Short mmCIF file of C-alpha atoms in Angstrom, two decimals:
data_model
loop_
_atom_site.label_atom_id
_atom_site.label_comp_id
_atom_site.label_asym_id
_atom_site.label_seq_id
_atom_site.Cartn_x
_atom_site.Cartn_y
_atom_site.Cartn_z
CA MET A 1 5.21 81.94 -199.20
CA ASN A 2 7.98 79.05 -197.77
CA ILE A 3 5.75 77.34 -195.76
CA GLU A 4 7.75 73.73 -196.18
CA TRP A 5 9.40 73.46 -192.98
CA ILE A 6 6.08 73.59 -191.05
CA HIS A 7 6.08 69.58 -192.96
CA GLY A 8 10.94 68.78 -192.32
CA PRO A 9 11.77 67.10 -189.66
CA HIS A 10 13.42 70.12 -187.03
CA SER A 11 10.19 71.45 -187.37
CA HIS A 12 9.24 70.34 -183.73
CA TYR A 13 12.73 71.94 -182.70
CA ILE A 14 11.53 75.42 -184.38
CA MET A 15 8.05 75.52 -183.18
CA ILE A 16 9.30 73.87 -179.19
CA ALA A 17 11.27 78.09 -179.45
CA TYR A 18 9.48 80.55 -180.69
CA GLY A 19 6.22 78.92 -178.48
CA ILE A 20 8.64 78.45 -175.57
CA SER A 21 9.65 82.67 -175.88
CA ALA A 22 6.97 83.87 -177.52
CA LEU A 23 5.54 82.48 -173.42
CA ILE A 24 8.71 84.50 -171.49
CA VAL A 25 8.12 87.40 -173.59
CA LEU A 26 3.96 87.34 -172.22
CA TYR A 27 4.75 86.99 -169.00
CA CYS A 28 6.97 89.35 -168.47
CA ALA A 29 4.75 91.71 -170.29
CA LEU A 30 1.47 91.14 -168.54
CA GLN A 31 2.94 90.78 -165.65
CA PRO A 32 3.75 94.10 -164.55
CA VAL A 33 1.24 95.83 -166.37
CA LEU A 34 -1.67 93.01 -163.63
CA ARG A 35 0.48 94.23 -161.64
CA ARG A 36 -0.67 97.55 -161.65
CA ARG A 37 -4.07 97.42 -162.02
CA ALA A 38 -4.24 95.18 -158.50
CA LEU A 39 -1.67 98.29 -156.97
CA LEU A 40 -3.98 100.66 -157.62
CA ARG A 41 -7.64 98.53 -156.32
CA HIS A 42 -5.72 98.86 -153.43
CA ILE A 43 -5.20 101.89 -153.17
CA ARG A 44 -8.14 102.97 -153.83
CA VAL A 45 -10.21 100.09 -151.72
CA GLN A 46 -8.34 101.86 -148.71
CA GLN A 47 -8.56 105.03 -149.71
CA ARG A 48 -12.69 103.89 -150.07
CA ALA A 49 -11.99 103.06 -146.04
CA GLU A 50 -9.76 106.17 -144.87
CA LYS A 51 -13.26 107.76 -145.67
CA ILE A 52 -15.29 106.00 -144.26
CA SER A 53 -13.22 105.88 -140.78
CA ARG A 54 -12.86 109.93 -141.12
CA GLN A 55 -17.05 109.89 -141.64
CA MET B 1 19.50 135.88 -172.52
CA SER B 2 20.82 133.98 -174.64
CA GLU B 3 18.83 131.30 -176.94
CA ALA B 4 21.44 128.20 -176.20
CA THR B 5 21.18 129.09 -172.01
CA THR B 6 17.52 128.46 -172.70
CA SER B 7 17.32 126.24 -174.37
CA TRP B 8 19.97 124.35 -172.09
CA GLN B 9 18.12 125.44 -169.31
CA ARG B 10 15.42 123.36 -170.27
CA ILE B 11 16.87 120.63 -171.08
CA LYS B 12 17.92 120.50 -167.16
CA VAL B 13 14.09 121.33 -166.15
CA TRP B 14 13.28 117.79 -168.22
CA PHE B 15 15.80 115.83 -167.19
CA HIS B 16 14.81 117.38 -163.67
CA ARG B 17 11.50 116.45 -163.75
CA TRP B 18 12.64 113.16 -164.52
CA GLY B 19 13.34 112.55 -160.10
CA SER B 20 9.42 112.85 -160.25
CA PRO B 21 7.92 109.88 -159.52
CA ALA B 22 4.42 111.49 -160.63
CA TRP B 23 5.91 112.99 -163.45
CA PHE B 24 7.41 109.65 -164.56
CA TYR B 25 5.11 107.75 -163.59
CA ALA B 26 2.31 109.77 -166.35
CA ALA B 27 5.75 110.49 -168.97
CA SER B 28 5.71 106.60 -169.21
CA GLY B 29 2.30 106.17 -169.73
CA HIS B 30 2.10 108.41 -172.95
CA MET B 31 5.06 106.80 -173.38
CA ILE B 32 4.46 102.83 -173.84
CA PRO B 33 1.33 102.32 -175.96
CA TRP B 34 4.07 104.19 -178.60
CA LEU B 35 6.81 101.24 -178.05
CA TRP B 36 4.73 98.93 -178.27
CA ALA B 37 3.70 99.78 -182.03
CA GLY B 38 6.60 100.22 -182.41
CA PHE B 39 7.64 97.13 -180.98
CA ALA B 40 4.37 96.10 -183.89
CA LEU B 41 5.77 97.30 -186.64
CA LEU B 42 9.04 95.61 -186.10
CA ALA B 43 8.09 92.35 -184.67
CA LEU B 44 5.48 91.26 -186.88
CA PRO B 45 7.18 91.38 -190.18
CA GLY B 46 10.17 90.32 -188.87
CA LEU B 47 8.81 87.02 -187.53
CA TYR B 48 6.23 87.01 -191.43
CA LEU B 49 10.01 87.19 -193.03
CA GLY B 50 11.98 85.00 -191.14
CA LEU B 51 9.47 82.17 -190.76
CA PHE B 52 7.47 82.87 -193.60
CA VAL B 53 10.02 83.83 -196.69
CA ALA B 54 13.37 84.17 -196.09
CA PRO B 55 14.25 80.51 -197.80
CA PRO B 56 16.56 77.33 -196.49
CA ASP B 57 19.85 77.51 -195.29
CA TYR B 58 22.09 75.80 -197.27
CA LEU B 59 23.72 74.02 -194.65
CA GLN B 60 21.44 73.76 -191.76
CA GLY B 61 18.30 73.59 -193.67
CA ASP B 62 14.82 75.39 -191.60
CA SER B 63 16.86 75.00 -188.33
CA TYR B 64 18.41 78.21 -188.79
CA ARG B 65 15.35 80.05 -188.51
CA ILE B 66 15.65 79.65 -184.92
CA ILE B 67 17.78 82.46 -185.13
CA PHE B 68 15.56 85.55 -185.91
CA ILE B 69 14.50 85.14 -182.07
CA HIS B 70 17.86 83.56 -180.27
CA VAL B 71 20.76 86.73 -181.89
CA PRO B 72 18.69 89.32 -181.24
CA SER B 73 18.03 87.76 -177.24
CA ALA B 74 21.03 86.40 -176.31
CA TRP B 75 21.87 90.27 -177.32
CA MET B 76 19.35 91.98 -175.94
CA SER B 77 21.38 89.78 -173.11
CA MET B 78 24.46 91.25 -172.18
CA MET B 79 22.61 94.85 -173.87
CA ILE B 80 20.27 94.94 -170.85
CA PHE B 81 23.21 94.19 -168.28
CA ALA B 82 25.21 97.07 -169.02
CA LEU B 83 22.23 98.90 -169.12
CA MET B 84 21.24 97.85 -165.94
CA ALA B 85 24.87 98.00 -164.75
CA ILE B 86 25.18 101.75 -166.20
CA PHE B 87 21.58 102.76 -164.80
CA GLY B 88 23.03 101.52 -161.09
CA LEU B 89 26.26 103.72 -161.51
CA ILE B 90 24.38 106.66 -162.52
CA GLY B 91 22.24 105.97 -159.04
CA MET B 92 24.94 104.92 -156.82
CA VAL B 93 27.09 108.77 -158.63
CA TRP B 94 24.31 110.57 -157.91
CA ARG B 95 21.22 109.31 -155.67
CA ILE B 96 18.80 109.63 -158.27
CA ARG B 97 16.13 106.78 -157.22
CA LEU B 98 14.83 106.53 -160.51
CA ALA B 99 17.58 105.39 -161.56
CA GLU B 100 18.24 102.94 -159.67
CA THR B 101 14.22 102.30 -160.20
CA MET B 102 16.03 101.72 -163.89
CA ALA B 103 18.65 98.88 -162.63
CA ILE B 104 16.56 96.55 -160.93
CA CYS B 105 13.85 96.61 -163.27
CA SER B 106 16.18 95.45 -165.89
CA ALA B 107 17.16 92.21 -164.72
CA PRO B 108 13.83 90.07 -164.84
CA ILE B 109 14.33 90.93 -168.53
CA GLY B 110 17.23 90.76 -168.73
CA ALA B 111 17.34 87.39 -167.46
CA ALA B 112 14.66 86.75 -169.46
CA PHE B 113 16.34 87.07 -172.80
CA THR B 114 19.22 85.47 -171.57
CA LEU B 115 16.51 82.63 -171.23
CA ILE B 116 15.71 82.28 -173.97
CA THR B 117 18.82 82.72 -175.55
CA LEU B 118 19.50 79.54 -173.82
CA ILE B 119 16.42 77.68 -174.89
CA THR B 120 16.66 78.24 -177.89
CA GLY B 121 19.95 78.12 -178.79
CA SER B 122 19.33 74.54 -176.94
CA LEU B 123 17.07 73.71 -178.61
CA TRP B 124 19.11 75.33 -181.80
CA GLY B 125 22.07 73.18 -181.29
CA LYS B 126 20.00 69.72 -181.02
CA PRO B 127 19.61 69.47 -184.70
CA THR B 128 23.21 71.20 -185.57
CA TRP B 129 25.61 69.56 -183.53
CA GLY B 130 24.03 66.68 -182.66
CA THR B 131 23.38 67.36 -178.98
CA TYR B 132 21.22 70.72 -176.64
CA TRP B 133 24.15 71.81 -174.70
CA GLN B 134 27.88 71.66 -174.23
CA TRP B 135 30.30 72.84 -171.54
CA ASP B 136 31.52 74.58 -174.56
CA ALA B 137 32.05 78.63 -173.23
CA ARG B 138 30.38 80.67 -175.23
CA MET B 139 27.30 78.77 -173.65
CA THR B 140 28.91 78.33 -169.85
CA SER B 141 29.85 82.30 -170.73
CA GLU B 142 25.43 83.47 -170.96
CA LEU B 143 25.01 80.87 -168.83
CA VAL B 144 27.10 82.97 -165.59
CA LEU B 145 25.34 85.57 -167.03
CA LEU B 146 21.78 84.06 -165.58
CA PHE B 147 22.36 82.79 -162.28
CA LEU B 148 24.46 86.64 -162.51
CA TYR B 149 20.99 87.93 -162.89
CA VAL B 150 19.40 85.68 -160.48
CA GLY B 151 22.25 86.72 -158.34
CA VAL B 152 21.29 90.34 -158.50
CA LEU B 153 17.27 89.63 -158.28
CA ALA B 154 18.41 87.68 -155.32
CA LEU B 155 20.54 90.03 -153.19
CA TYR B 156 17.89 92.63 -153.66
CA GLU B 157 14.83 90.99 -152.57
CA SER B 158 16.99 89.85 -149.41
CA ILE B 159 17.61 93.00 -148.20
CA GLU B 160 14.73 95.20 -146.83
CA GLU B 161 15.48 99.36 -146.88
CA PRO B 162 14.90 99.92 -150.62
CA ARG B 163 17.39 101.50 -151.86
CA LYS B 164 20.19 100.21 -149.89
CA ALA B 165 18.89 97.12 -151.83
CA ALA B 166 19.11 98.35 -154.76
CA ARG B 167 22.58 100.01 -154.53
CA ALA B 168 24.12 96.93 -153.25
CA ALA B 169 21.97 95.24 -156.37
CA SER B 170 23.91 97.86 -158.63
CA LEU B 171 27.26 97.56 -157.35
CA LEU B 172 26.66 93.90 -158.21
CA ALA B 173 25.91 94.76 -161.09
CA LEU B 174 29.43 96.88 -161.88
CA ILE B 175 31.62 94.00 -160.83
CA GLY B 176 29.48 91.42 -163.41
CA LEU B 177 29.99 93.91 -166.47
CA VAL B 178 33.51 92.14 -166.48
CA ASN B 179 31.41 89.16 -167.80
CA LEU B 180 30.18 90.18 -170.96
CA PRO B 181 33.57 91.39 -173.08
CA ILE B 182 34.11 87.04 -172.22
CA ILE B 183 30.68 86.12 -174.03
CA HIS B 184 31.96 88.36 -176.78
CA TYR B 185 35.08 86.91 -177.52
CA SER B 186 35.11 83.85 -176.67
CA VAL B 187 34.22 82.16 -179.48
CA GLN B 188 37.86 84.58 -180.96
CA TRP B 189 39.65 83.57 -177.34
CA TRP B 190 39.23 80.02 -177.56
CA ASN B 191 38.58 77.11 -179.84
CA THR B 192 34.06 77.45 -178.87
CA LEU B 193 31.48 74.81 -180.91
CA HIS B 194 29.97 78.45 -181.11
CA GLN B 195 30.21 79.72 -184.52
CA GLY B 196 32.53 82.89 -184.91
CA ASN B 197 29.96 86.73 -185.40
CA THR B 198 27.95 85.46 -189.38
CA ILE B 199 26.67 89.77 -187.98
CA ARG B 200 29.64 92.83 -188.43
CA LEU B 201 29.18 96.26 -187.58
CA ASN B 202 29.62 97.13 -191.53
CA LEU B 203 26.45 94.83 -192.64
CA ALA B 204 28.43 94.53 -195.81
CA GLU B 205 31.01 92.93 -193.87
CA SER B 206 27.89 90.05 -192.42
CA SER B 207 28.18 86.75 -194.39
CA MET B 208 24.49 86.41 -194.73
CA ASP B 209 22.36 87.31 -197.69
CA THR B 210 19.93 89.83 -197.62
CA SER B 211 16.74 87.53 -197.17
CA MET B 212 18.06 86.35 -193.82
CA LEU B 213 19.45 90.31 -192.27
CA VAL B 214 16.10 91.68 -192.84
CA PRO B 215 14.52 90.48 -191.37
CA LEU B 216 16.59 89.28 -188.49
CA LEU B 217 17.54 93.40 -188.43
CA LEU B 218 13.62 94.13 -188.42
CA LEU B 219 13.77 91.68 -184.62
CA VAL B 220 16.10 93.34 -183.22
CA VAL B 221 15.33 97.33 -183.41
CA ALA B 222 11.59 95.24 -182.45
CA THR B 223 14.18 94.04 -178.37
CA LYS B 224 14.89 97.56 -178.01
CA PHE B 225 11.70 98.51 -178.36
CA TYR B 226 9.83 95.28 -176.09
CA TYR B 227 12.27 96.40 -174.32
CA ALA B 228 12.09 100.04 -173.24
CA ALA B 229 8.02 99.52 -172.90
CA VAL B 230 9.06 96.55 -170.57
CA LEU B 231 11.21 98.87 -169.04
CA LEU B 232 8.80 101.91 -168.29
CA ALA B 233 5.82 99.10 -167.77
CA ARG B 234 8.41 97.57 -164.69
CA SER B 235 9.01 100.86 -163.31
CA ARG B 236 5.65 102.49 -163.00
CA SER B 237 4.47 99.45 -160.75
CA MET B 238 7.86 99.93 -158.28
CA LEU B 239 8.08 103.19 -158.59
CA LEU B 240 3.53 103.01 -157.45
CA HIS B 241 4.59 99.38 -154.87
CA GLN B 242 6.48 101.98 -152.31
CA ASP B 243 5.31 104.79 -152.67
CA GLN B 244 1.15 103.65 -152.47
CA HIS B 245 1.18 105.30 -148.77
CA LYS B 246 2.57 109.12 -150.42
CA ASN B 247 0.18 111.37 -151.75
CA TRP B 248 0.56 111.32 -155.22
CA PRO B 249 -0.83 107.38 -155.86
CA ARG B 250 -3.44 108.84 -154.30
CA GLU B 251 -3.98 112.28 -156.36
CA LEU B 252 -3.22 110.22 -159.39
CA LEU B 253 -6.99 107.48 -158.93
CA VAL B 254 -8.95 111.12 -157.88
CA ALA B 255 -7.60 113.18 -161.01
CA ASP B 256 -8.65 109.48 -162.40
#
């Protein structure tokens, strides 16, 4: 296993590049999932409200 | 009826099903976990080989390891723009709503990959060229691509009616296609600081050692799985948002 680069002079450039990329990739992946869940919750609440108002 | 006709009809029925948001929502829900699994199976070994197995470059030392995210992101930024224009064209010609949705949902993913390309390229440029940024043809055209993605999204958001907005944004995406050959050939057309193409379609002609080429190709394919998974997730979320007052989302909740 070659991990000597971690102590090398350019390691911070590599770590920042990978770190920022990971954050962007993670945000892009999670955002639609959270949005969809919020929407489903909203629809469910609306449905319940309609049911109560009908009663 | 011949077997070929029956198969063709089956394909046609399958294709038409994609026009139904309810069917798409359910089908994509089954596909997404497999796409994430494909992404993980390729990205994890790719990152491991790239960061911990591949040797340092004889000229650039270890800073070249940024290539394993920079190159796949750069290719994705261009591929997604081309796909966005194709989806947009299909939406404009055949008025298929799903194609319009996919065109718009591709834009933020493509913009994210373009941003990653610019950031990682800049962080690679500092130790290699001694500067974070240069108004060089490749870098400038990639920055223009980011502006085009932002433009497509801004145009979509500025029009209230979603389908009209999608068609206007698709038209801008089609016009923006002209930037893709400029990005690709910029290193040949102009004398740039950015290096020329290292990887060729015929891999035997690539001027890269196998120990570096294998993790790079693994990550190149992994990003395709990532794009497909996020595109489907975004499209599901957008369709649900647009159709929240229709019956199918309610029926879906009842079925759950």
